[in-house]
XYZ file of C-alpha atoms in Angstrom:
674
model
C 99.445 -22.827 38.500
C 99.070 -26.201 40.179
C 102.050 -28.551 39.995
C 101.504 -32.068 38.636
C 104.222 -34.026 40.415
C 106.069 -37.151 39.394
C 107.644 -39.608 41.819
C 110.355 -37.956 43.908
C 109.485 -34.387 42.890
C 108.773 -31.792 45.567
C 106.879 -28.500 45.664
C 106.842 -25.674 48.220
C 103.689 -25.033 50.228
C 102.642 -21.425 50.716
C 99.699 -22.265 53.021
C 99.577 -24.034 56.366
C 95.901 -25.083 56.350
C 95.380 -27.647 53.630
C 93.209 -30.492 52.426
C 94.567 -33.692 50.930
C 92.047 -35.195 48.531
C 92.219 -38.817 47.456
C 90.379 -40.428 44.540
C 90.973 -44.172 44.237
C 87.934 -45.603 42.433
C 87.651 -48.394 45.035
C 87.371 -48.138 48.819
C 90.780 -47.566 50.398
C 91.958 -46.803 53.911
C 93.530 -43.370 54.379
C 95.897 -42.761 57.280
C 98.771 -40.463 58.141
C 101.889 -40.719 60.267
C 103.923 -38.026 61.987
C 107.693 -38.289 61.848
C 110.601 -36.561 63.546
C 113.547 -34.952 61.767
C 114.757 -38.444 60.808
C 111.335 -39.527 59.558
C 110.821 -41.974 62.462
C 107.471 -42.477 64.204
C 107.781 -42.028 67.977
C 104.825 -44.280 68.824
C 101.282 -45.300 67.966
C 100.089 -41.910 69.209
C 101.784 -40.412 66.131
C 99.537 -42.291 63.708
C 96.124 -40.974 62.590
C 93.887 -43.771 61.299
C 90.177 -44.727 61.235
C 90.378 -45.909 64.845
C 92.044 -42.673 66.003
C 91.190 -40.178 63.285
C 92.293 -36.968 64.999
C 95.722 -35.739 66.048
C 96.951 -32.179 66.648
C 96.859 -30.499 63.240
C 95.616 -33.615 61.434
C 92.327 -35.412 60.796
C 91.665 -38.437 58.570
C 88.555 -40.343 57.517
C 86.904 -42.781 59.908
C 86.203 -45.459 57.303
C 87.349 -46.862 54.000
C 86.021 -44.959 51.000
C 86.707 -44.334 47.345
C 87.165 -40.612 48.064
C 88.857 -39.009 51.050
C 89.520 -35.526 52.329
C 92.222 -35.251 54.981
C 92.475 -31.982 56.926
C 95.962 -30.711 57.737
C 96.993 -27.669 59.755
C 100.776 -27.429 59.576
C 100.767 -24.484 61.953
C 99.257 -26.675 64.690
C 101.830 -29.447 64.340
C 103.991 -30.117 67.409
C 107.504 -28.729 67.142
C 108.991 -32.233 67.122
C 107.066 -33.148 63.961
C 109.036 -32.600 60.755
C 107.211 -34.955 58.397
C 103.605 -35.956 57.696
C 103.240 -39.073 55.526
C 99.918 -39.836 53.832
C 99.220 -43.578 53.593
C 96.735 -45.512 51.490
C 95.905 -49.187 51.992
C 93.410 -51.670 50.611
C 90.983 -53.058 53.220
C 91.539 -56.682 54.220
C 88.769 -59.219 53.688
C 85.622 -58.769 51.691
C 85.303 -58.924 47.940
C 87.516 -55.946 47.164
C 90.846 -56.081 45.337
C 93.888 -57.308 47.222
C 96.510 -55.324 45.298
C 96.742 -51.859 43.807
C 97.687 -53.319 40.442
C 94.061 -54.415 40.011
C 92.580 -50.928 40.413
C 92.911 -47.594 38.652
C 95.907 -45.497 39.640
C 95.066 -43.564 42.844
C 95.099 -39.778 42.554
C 96.141 -37.489 45.410
C 95.862 -33.692 45.421
C 96.951 -31.090 47.963
C 94.507 -28.175 47.969
C 93.709 -25.053 49.920
C 90.595 -24.883 52.038
C 88.768 -23.272 49.120
C 89.575 -26.185 46.827
C 92.401 -24.395 45.015
C 94.795 -27.117 43.948
C 98.438 -26.657 44.955
C 99.958 -29.937 43.773
C 98.778 -33.342 42.624
C 100.231 -36.794 42.092
C 98.952 -39.862 40.259
C 100.440 -42.998 41.839
C 101.440 -45.222 38.943
C 103.582 -48.344 38.717
C 101.924 -50.267 41.569
C 101.318 -54.005 41.191
C 101.359 -56.435 44.117
C 101.437 -53.700 46.749
C 98.479 -53.386 49.114
C 99.710 -50.296 50.992
C 101.522 -47.214 49.740
C 103.036 -43.995 51.062
C 101.349 -41.605 48.649
C 103.086 -38.365 49.534
C 104.698 -36.581 52.428
C 104.670 -33.052 53.788
C 108.015 -32.174 55.291
C 109.609 -29.222 57.025
C 112.896 -27.878 55.669
C 114.624 -24.757 56.953
C 111.395 -23.576 58.514
C 109.310 -23.980 55.341
C 106.962 -26.838 54.433
C 107.057 -28.740 51.162
C 105.194 -31.660 49.625
C 106.975 -34.576 47.951
C 105.444 -37.279 45.751
C 106.594 -40.627 47.172
C 104.605 -43.546 45.710
C 106.473 -46.186 47.767
C 104.403 -49.390 47.850
C 104.510 -52.373 50.212
C 103.315 -55.865 49.343
C 103.173 -56.686 53.061
C 100.470 -54.100 53.671
C 100.253 -51.642 56.531
C 102.317 -53.796 58.870
C 105.325 -53.712 56.556
C 104.843 -50.020 55.813
C 104.698 -49.001 59.471
C 107.655 -51.234 60.297
C 109.669 -49.480 57.594
C 108.872 -46.149 59.265
C 110.365 -47.371 62.532
C 107.239 -48.193 64.560
C 107.916 -51.132 66.936
C 104.199 -51.945 67.380
C 103.572 -51.969 63.617
C 101.851 -55.365 63.390
C 99.561 -54.680 66.347
C 98.596 -51.237 65.064
C 97.924 -52.609 61.572
C 95.513 -55.114 63.119
C 93.803 -52.343 65.084
C 93.367 -50.302 61.899
C 91.958 -53.271 59.999
C 89.459 -53.950 62.795
C 88.328 -50.323 62.789
C 87.927 -50.429 59.026
C 85.946 -53.666 59.150
C 83.281 -52.003 61.307
C 82.729 -49.229 58.794
C 83.474 -51.048 55.541
C 79.815 -51.446 54.689
C 79.445 -47.677 54.736
C 82.188 -47.079 52.159
C 81.007 -45.578 48.898
C 82.047 -46.051 45.314
C 83.417 -43.291 43.132
C 80.765 -40.730 42.185
C 79.655 -40.589 38.554
C 81.319 -37.956 36.365
C 79.696 -34.534 36.524
C 79.167 -32.197 33.641
C 81.335 -29.085 33.366
C 78.432 -27.139 34.850
C 78.242 -29.426 37.881
C 78.870 -28.198 41.371
C 82.216 -29.956 41.606
C 83.931 -27.816 38.992
C 86.861 -26.027 40.558
C 87.003 -22.275 40.845
C 89.747 -20.190 39.316
C 92.921 -20.932 41.222
C 95.562 -18.604 42.518
C 98.837 -20.274 41.592
C 101.291 -21.092 44.314
C 105.025 -21.034 44.010
C 106.519 -23.525 41.578
C 108.444 -26.647 42.489
C 111.750 -26.383 44.246
C 114.013 -24.378 42.007
C 111.112 -23.108 39.899
C 109.290 -20.691 42.159
C 108.628 -17.148 41.051
C 111.368 -14.729 41.799
C 111.337 -11.159 42.958
C 113.158 -8.128 41.710
C 114.554 -5.402 43.907
C 113.190 -1.925 43.478
C 115.197 0.032 40.946
C 117.557 2.484 42.492
C 120.379 4.781 41.533
C 122.984 2.981 39.475
C 126.624 3.970 39.682
C 128.170 5.252 36.448
C 129.074 2.377 34.166
C 132.236 2.052 32.115
C 131.860 2.110 28.374
C 130.125 -1.118 27.352
C 131.056 -3.020 24.174
C 127.459 -4.217 23.844
C 125.446 -1.059 23.222
C 121.688 -1.507 23.440
C 119.646 -4.576 22.645
C 117.841 -4.949 19.392
C 114.359 -5.795 20.632
C 112.911 -3.456 23.228
C 110.206 -5.923 24.160
C 112.617 -8.619 25.202
C 112.477 -7.783 28.893
C 110.487 -10.315 30.874
C 107.054 -8.963 31.817
C 106.879 -7.311 35.204
C 103.651 -8.810 36.353
C 102.542 -10.361 39.569
C 100.838 -13.692 39.990
C 97.979 -14.320 37.583
C 95.202 -16.787 38.079
C 94.523 -19.655 35.722
C 91.530 -21.911 35.484
C 92.148 -25.112 37.368
C 90.954 -28.452 36.097
C 87.881 -30.124 37.449
C 88.016 -32.069 40.668
C 89.662 -35.418 39.909
C 87.147 -37.159 42.113
C 84.391 -35.872 39.881
C 85.912 -37.298 36.740
C 87.398 -40.465 38.231
C 86.211 -43.382 36.105
C 84.563 -46.275 37.832
C 86.987 -49.044 38.697
C 86.589 -52.379 36.945
C 84.777 -55.203 38.577
C 86.889 -57.826 40.277
C 88.510 -60.023 37.681
C 87.671 -57.650 34.806
C 90.032 -55.527 32.753
C 91.773 -52.678 34.506
C 90.743 -49.163 33.475
C 93.960 -47.238 32.991
C 92.321 -43.899 32.256
C 94.148 -40.946 33.755
C 92.244 -39.592 36.786
C 92.941 -36.007 35.645
C 91.492 -36.299 32.126
C 88.283 -34.257 31.770
C 86.872 -36.448 29.018
C 87.403 -39.695 30.873
C 89.092 -41.107 27.776
C 92.129 -43.331 28.393
C 95.571 -42.010 27.450
C 96.976 -42.872 24.074
C 98.865 -46.132 24.406
C 102.544 -46.135 23.714
C 103.425 -47.266 20.194
C 104.233 -50.925 19.941
C 106.690 -52.508 17.582
C 105.516 -55.019 14.966
C 106.342 -58.624 15.754
C 109.908 -59.498 14.860
C 110.880 -62.474 12.694
C 112.021 -65.533 14.626
C 115.501 -65.061 16.073
C 115.507 -61.272 15.652
C 114.859 -58.420 18.061
C 111.661 -56.446 17.736
C 112.080 -53.163 15.915
C 112.417 -50.289 18.386
C 109.710 -47.635 18.456
C 110.054 -44.092 19.722
C 107.976 -43.531 22.851
C 107.468 -47.169 23.858
C 108.215 -46.427 27.540
C 105.561 -45.695 30.150
C 104.141 -42.210 30.619
C 101.008 -40.111 30.317
C 102.333 -38.050 27.426
C 104.703 -38.584 24.529
C 107.181 -36.235 26.198
C 107.187 -38.307 29.388
C 107.458 -41.555 27.431
C 110.428 -40.253 25.443
C 112.072 -38.971 28.624
C 111.685 -42.367 30.288
C 112.889 -44.115 27.142
C 116.075 -42.027 26.999
C 116.810 -42.788 30.640
C 116.084 -46.451 29.943
C 118.682 -46.386 27.166
C 121.155 -44.772 29.558
C 120.561 -47.453 32.190
C 120.733 -50.260 29.618
C 124.037 -48.998 28.235
C 125.474 -48.615 31.741
C 124.489 -52.126 32.762
C 125.465 -53.912 29.561
C 128.873 -52.204 29.693
C 129.227 -53.218 33.340
C 128.508 -56.829 32.361
C 131.109 -56.695 29.584
C 133.797 -55.182 31.797
C 133.049 -57.678 34.541
C 133.370 -60.560 32.072
C 136.708 -59.238 30.794
C 137.982 -58.825 34.359
C 136.924 -62.397 35.110
C 138.734 -63.661 31.997
C 141.891 -61.780 32.991
C 141.867 -63.093 36.560
C 141.152 -66.625 35.385
C 144.061 -66.566 32.927
C 146.403 -65.247 35.610
C 145.293 -67.966 38.000
C 145.745 -70.724 35.435
C 149.184 -69.427 34.469
C 150.227 -69.264 38.108
C 149.091 -72.854 38.662
C 150.802 -74.081 35.508
C 154.075 -72.350 36.285
C 154.118 -73.087 40.010
C 155.659 -76.512 39.237
C 159.318 -76.042 38.244
C 159.096 -79.055 35.947
C 156.534 -77.301 33.728
C 158.505 -74.066 33.303
C 160.850 -75.551 30.740
C 159.870 -77.284 27.605
C 156.669 -77.716 25.684
C 154.467 -78.390 28.731
C 154.738 -74.807 29.964
C 154.148 -73.383 26.504
C 151.090 -75.562 26.060
C 149.672 -74.386 29.419
C 150.198 -70.750 28.482
C 148.570 -71.237 25.085
C 145.589 -73.032 26.643
C 145.091 -70.266 29.230
C 145.367 -67.591 26.560
C 142.910 -69.442 24.304
C 140.363 -69.692 27.121
C 140.872 -66.011 27.847
C 140.316 -65.071 24.219
C 137.210 -67.256 24.054
C 135.670 -65.640 27.132
C 136.473 -62.128 25.916
C 135.067 -62.887 22.468
C 131.853 -64.202 24.002
C 131.530 -61.082 26.163
C 132.234 -58.836 23.181
C 129.660 -60.638 21.059
C 127.025 -60.092 23.759
C 128.082 -56.450 24.064
C 127.939 -55.911 20.301
C 124.462 -57.433 20.211
C 123.227 -55.113 22.938
C 124.953 -52.117 21.388
C 123.366 -52.828 18.022
C 119.941 -52.950 19.637
C 120.565 -49.682 21.509
C 121.920 -48.042 18.351
C 118.791 -49.051 16.456
C 116.676 -47.598 19.256
C 118.705 -44.386 19.231
C 118.206 -44.059 15.471
C 114.422 -43.953 15.881
C 114.320 -41.995 19.150
C 116.587 -39.084 18.163
C 114.396 -37.841 15.261
C 111.279 -38.058 17.459
C 112.626 -35.938 20.326
C 110.935 -32.600 21.098
C 113.076 -29.428 20.965
C 113.905 -29.531 24.687
C 115.413 -33.025 24.262
C 116.819 -32.640 20.728
C 120.281 -31.672 19.561
C 120.768 -28.402 17.700
C 121.206 -30.345 14.449
C 117.755 -31.930 14.768
C 115.295 -30.707 12.070
C 112.675 -30.173 14.788
C 114.276 -26.783 15.506
C 113.423 -25.519 12.013
C 109.738 -25.666 12.910
C 110.271 -24.240 16.398
C 107.453 -22.384 18.119
C 107.549 -20.950 21.635
C 106.028 -23.608 23.951
C 103.019 -23.081 26.186
C 104.281 -25.303 29.027
C 107.603 -25.995 30.718
C 109.059 -29.362 29.601
C 110.116 -32.111 31.974
C 113.805 -31.778 31.173
C 116.350 -30.106 28.934
C 119.275 -31.543 26.990
C 122.700 -30.262 28.027
C 124.836 -32.568 25.913
C 125.601 -36.187 25.048
C 127.158 -39.046 26.997
C 129.095 -42.037 25.724
C 131.516 -44.717 26.904
C 134.953 -45.502 25.420
C 133.938 -48.978 24.209
C 131.181 -47.471 22.040
C 132.008 -43.815 21.262
C 129.585 -43.749 18.349
C 126.570 -44.522 20.562
C 125.515 -41.249 22.186
C 122.818 -40.941 24.838
C 121.235 -37.508 25.413
C 122.081 -36.025 28.799
C 118.713 -34.799 30.055
C 118.516 -32.681 33.210
C 115.173 -32.188 34.945
C 113.570 -28.775 35.010
C 113.525 -26.601 36.961
C 117.282 -26.776 37.536
C 118.174 -27.867 41.045
C 121.852 -26.890 40.733
C 123.743 -24.171 38.976
C 126.028 -24.897 36.018
C 129.775 -24.379 35.807
C 131.269 -24.258 32.311
C 134.915 -24.995 33.077
C 137.154 -22.792 30.942
C 140.337 -23.979 32.623
C 143.142 -25.420 30.525
C 143.314 -29.201 30.731
C 144.556 -32.084 28.659
C 141.875 -33.467 26.361
C 140.998 -37.144 26.123
C 143.139 -37.609 23.033
C 146.185 -36.170 24.827
C 146.173 -32.840 23.011
C 146.079 -29.409 24.583
C 143.830 -26.505 23.604
C 145.026 -22.923 23.670
C 143.655 -21.112 26.736
C 142.060 -18.361 24.648
C 140.416 -20.906 22.357
C 139.188 -22.866 25.374
C 137.594 -19.750 26.862
C 135.892 -19.038 23.545
C 134.528 -22.596 23.415
C 133.322 -22.279 27.016
C 131.440 -19.078 26.161
C 129.908 -20.692 23.073
C 128.769 -23.576 25.270
C 127.229 -21.191 27.806
C 125.394 -19.266 25.082
C 124.033 -22.507 23.590
C 122.779 -23.673 26.995
C 121.222 -20.281 27.794
C 119.529 -20.139 24.394
C 118.092 -23.611 24.875
C 116.693 -22.698 28.294
C 115.124 -19.557 26.842
C 113.636 -21.598 24.002
C 112.036 -24.343 26.089
C 110.283 -22.056 28.581
C 107.011 -20.294 27.708
C 107.292 -16.675 26.635
C 108.168 -14.397 29.539
C 108.816 -17.212 32.025
C 112.620 -17.250 31.792
C 114.969 -14.279 32.012
C 118.734 -14.191 31.456
C 121.191 -11.732 33.017
C 124.889 -11.511 32.150
C 127.854 -10.274 34.177
C 130.898 -9.678 31.967
C 133.134 -7.313 33.951
C 135.810 -6.833 31.274
C 133.529 -7.139 28.263
C 135.593 -10.068 26.972
C 132.496 -12.100 26.036
C 131.042 -9.476 23.699
C 131.608 -11.501 20.530
C 130.230 -14.745 21.958
C 127.142 -13.012 23.362
C 126.147 -11.462 20.029
C 123.244 -13.926 19.433
C 121.718 -13.102 22.828
C 122.319 -9.355 22.637
C 121.281 -8.661 19.060
C 118.052 -10.652 19.272
C 117.079 -8.796 22.443
C 116.367 -11.811 24.629
C 118.458 -10.642 27.590
C 116.699 -9.005 30.513
C 119.204 -6.132 30.311
C 122.481 -5.407 28.525
C 125.430 -7.351 29.970
C 126.762 -5.724 33.126
C 130.365 -4.535 32.881
C 132.783 -3.216 35.477
C 132.692 -3.573 39.249
C 129.628 -1.325 39.485
C 127.710 -3.520 37.064
C 128.641 -6.611 39.067
C 127.394 -5.022 42.278
C 124.129 -3.840 40.726
C 123.100 -7.198 39.262
C 124.079 -9.222 42.330
C 122.255 -6.807 44.665
C 119.019 -7.005 42.654
C 119.066 -10.789 42.466
C 119.882 -11.271 46.154
C 117.013 -8.939 47.038
C 114.787 -11.058 44.823
C 115.808 -14.227 46.640
C 115.244 -12.589 50.039
C 111.756 -11.357 49.121
C 110.532 -14.703 47.842
C 112.004 -16.605 50.783
C 110.271 -14.286 53.237
C 107.019 -14.659 51.321
C 107.216 -18.445 51.349
C 108.130 -18.712 55.016
C 105.432 -16.242 55.987
C 102.765 -17.962 53.927
C 102.236 -14.785 51.904
C 103.346 -15.819 48.437
C 100.339 -14.007 46.981
C 101.349 -10.738 48.651
C 104.529 -10.044 46.734
C 104.943 -6.514 45.336
C 103.006 -6.039 42.083
C 106.179 -5.271 40.109
C 107.828 -8.580 40.882
C 108.902 -10.567 37.839
C 107.682 -14.143 38.303
C 109.987 -15.565 35.621
C 112.828 -17.966 36.339
C 116.141 -16.096 36.416
C 119.503 -17.244 35.026
C 122.673 -15.310 35.810
C 125.646 -15.938 33.500
C 128.937 -14.917 35.124
C 132.030 -14.605 32.926
C 135.653 -13.979 33.956
C 135.089 -14.708 37.643
C 136.558 -13.377 39.947
C 137.515 -10.322 37.844
C 135.455 -7.347 39.037
C 134.326 -9.110 42.251
C 135.122 -7.755 45.702
C 134.602 -9.725 48.914
C 130.986 -8.603 49.236
C 130.209 -9.626 45.652
C 131.803 -13.027 46.225
C 129.625 -13.529 49.314
C 126.518 -12.558 47.318
C 127.454 -15.011 44.569
C 127.808 -17.827 47.089
C 124.435 -16.869 48.559
C 122.786 -17.074 45.132
C 124.377 -20.469 44.492
C 123.089 -21.839 47.803
C 119.672 -20.216 48.129
C 118.767 -19.191 44.591
C 117.659 -22.502 43.001
C 114.878 -23.037 45.537
C 113.263 -19.733 44.528
C 114.020 -19.776 40.810
C 117.380 -17.978 40.565
C 120.093 -20.032 38.865
C 123.798 -19.544 38.170
C 125.852 -20.351 35.098
C 129.534 -19.746 35.766
C 132.015 -19.555 32.889
C 135.244 -19.675 34.841
C 138.597 -21.291 35.454
C 138.899 -22.422 39.044
C 142.592 -21.590 39.058
C 141.775 -17.915 38.492
C 140.080 -17.878 41.899
C 142.809 -19.860 43.683
C 143.652 -16.795 45.762
C 140.457 -17.293 47.772
C 141.708 -20.690 48.927
C 139.134 -23.088 50.418
C 136.595 -20.271 50.842
C 135.105 -21.002 47.406
C 135.200 -24.804 47.612
C 131.486 -24.975 48.576
C 130.654 -22.802 45.556
C 132.363 -25.101 43.064
C 130.882 -28.194 44.712
C 127.358 -26.771 44.501
C 127.573 -26.391 40.714
C 127.305 -29.051 38.029
C 130.617 -29.003 36.160
C 130.372 -29.144 32.379
C 133.215 -28.867 29.901
C 133.430 -27.247 26.465
C 135.475 -30.213 25.190
C 134.822 -33.966 25.591
C 135.771 -35.014 29.107
C 135.075 -38.141 31.188
C 134.259 -36.476 34.512
C 130.678 -37.700 35.021
C 129.680 -40.966 36.695
C 126.379 -42.845 36.698
C 124.668 -43.781 39.988
C 124.464 -47.531 39.310
C 127.935 -48.867 38.512
C 130.055 -45.706 38.537
C 131.204 -45.662 34.916
C 133.216 -42.627 33.856
C 131.038 -41.207 31.082
C 132.452 -38.910 28.436
C 130.428 -35.707 28.228
C 130.184 -33.572 25.089
C 128.238 -30.306 25.082
C 125.333 -29.739 22.713
C 126.600 -27.026 20.373
C 125.154 -25.354 17.305
C 126.636 -26.764 14.060
C 129.169 -24.368 12.442
C 127.508 -21.984 10.014
C 123.982 -22.823 11.168
C 121.488 -19.993 11.669
C 119.170 -22.080 13.830
C 120.257 -20.355 17.061
C 119.466 -16.875 15.748
C 116.141 -18.075 14.297
C 115.075 -19.625 17.592
C 116.087 -16.593 19.657
C 114.299 -14.265 17.249
C 111.141 -16.335 17.714
C 111.544 -16.075 21.506
C 112.006 -12.290 21.331
C 108.967 -11.889 19.067
C 106.787 -13.891 21.438
C 107.907 -11.732 24.359
C 107.073 -8.572 22.439
C 103.503 -9.793 21.963
C 103.101 -10.088 25.744
C 103.568 -6.381 26.298
């Protein structure tokens, strides 16, 4: 299945001979640069452009055109080349547009030589830019990947090439523009849309591996299993709950975007914002807009009023916008309070520096004046904060009920109408975040799928935010409940058969907590107990990782054994390091490091102190995992101002049957796949 990338997302490439197809609606210049391991261009001889269209392993168009096909042979690239950047620029001069904001969003697709699409990217959000790095192919650990970039430059090719470290950037940009000017008259407009029976309809595609962390995984051949100790779990309730053991299956790919690309508007006319991938050519549904607000009041918030091609994407962007807004408004408030404090201290120091003012009413008056100014500044900052918080709270009140299951809390009514999805969502909710100044305003913590890091549910005893302590046994129970809720949500948001869960519980201490997963039959196998069970599960998953890595590096992703399970794999590990020998610990570290890139993920339910005997050997393991807590804890920081956010896990309300209902629906859907 082809991957439709968003900015910053990457995707592994299983082929070395590729085509990069561009559909822009208006004539654009297509070029490409070769970069070293640091992304720097060594010289003008590392740039393929209309004046010099051919380099080893790379060929671009000789003129500006609405459609381009760039030929790439990664196997023929020089050893010093680690990155290939695809550039698009608007031609200078003439009657064409001068900025990308005046044309339809360019569409770029990476395909095989037979037209099978591997990944695509629609470059949105451009305005005054006249040149853009559309995407890049880069080499990592011997394997090639593609990343959607979408970085625009208002200064055109000269600024773009300068940013990539080329000293002769301005001169080369002029050379490219001269070469384009000679062939500009030969550039063609976008072709008219073809019917579904036209010759540009794509053939059935053979799906490549998924994005980083989402690729299909492999399963080791079954072998003799050592005798297991008596398990407290018994057998699972639904025999059809095992993920299907099928190889890659083809799916019909959409029509060539160049064939359905709508004609760009005439200069000065309205911009056609229709999505280049839509078969019907109809524009996307606009985001809902709020009715005009009365004078002096804020407009009423509307769910999904952010940008995006789908309601899911708009809601995702809106939630992140709320997170950024809360972070920045809180930073402004704290900065204002710090300023008021420092100003009061300075004024008091100045007033009391004169010995004559320390005694009598003059000193008291100075202190009262400084304190009054301080209170005034703090009150003003708090009023601005309260205004912003009220607006964000109103937005949260309308956004929360509109969230899809993957983004919604377990108490959201949307779960009562749950049906197994047909597509993987953009992200999944792992909990809520809030700040101490506004504990009632919660922002969903959404993590992009597929997971790029494993999860660590910390069951270690620690003081809670309110100063109280939780019994260690109760804390472990809460940690297991958190892990089960997260695993159930991941199972629920993936299509049937595309996500499998394994459990290692050496001592069987998690039997009660795992009842919802075991009794509904959604686990890939009964929880593994004892040292032999630990060894068996880890061996099979490490073999899976090895097989897929070899397939990707050898360009033979379509030659995996027919019994390989292509589903994402999640391994829940409880009571670590109980039941683990040195070899098992090494395998666990290997899965944490290498597993996410090929679709094998870890969820550790553990207390770090229990593994203190290993010393610094396990430090890389803990650092590689995203730490989550079963109780509210302020251990997460945002990337903008570094606030300490309080995290609370998303748990099922006490007494609710929603978890069992959802898992039963998942198990039923899997049974139908058999």
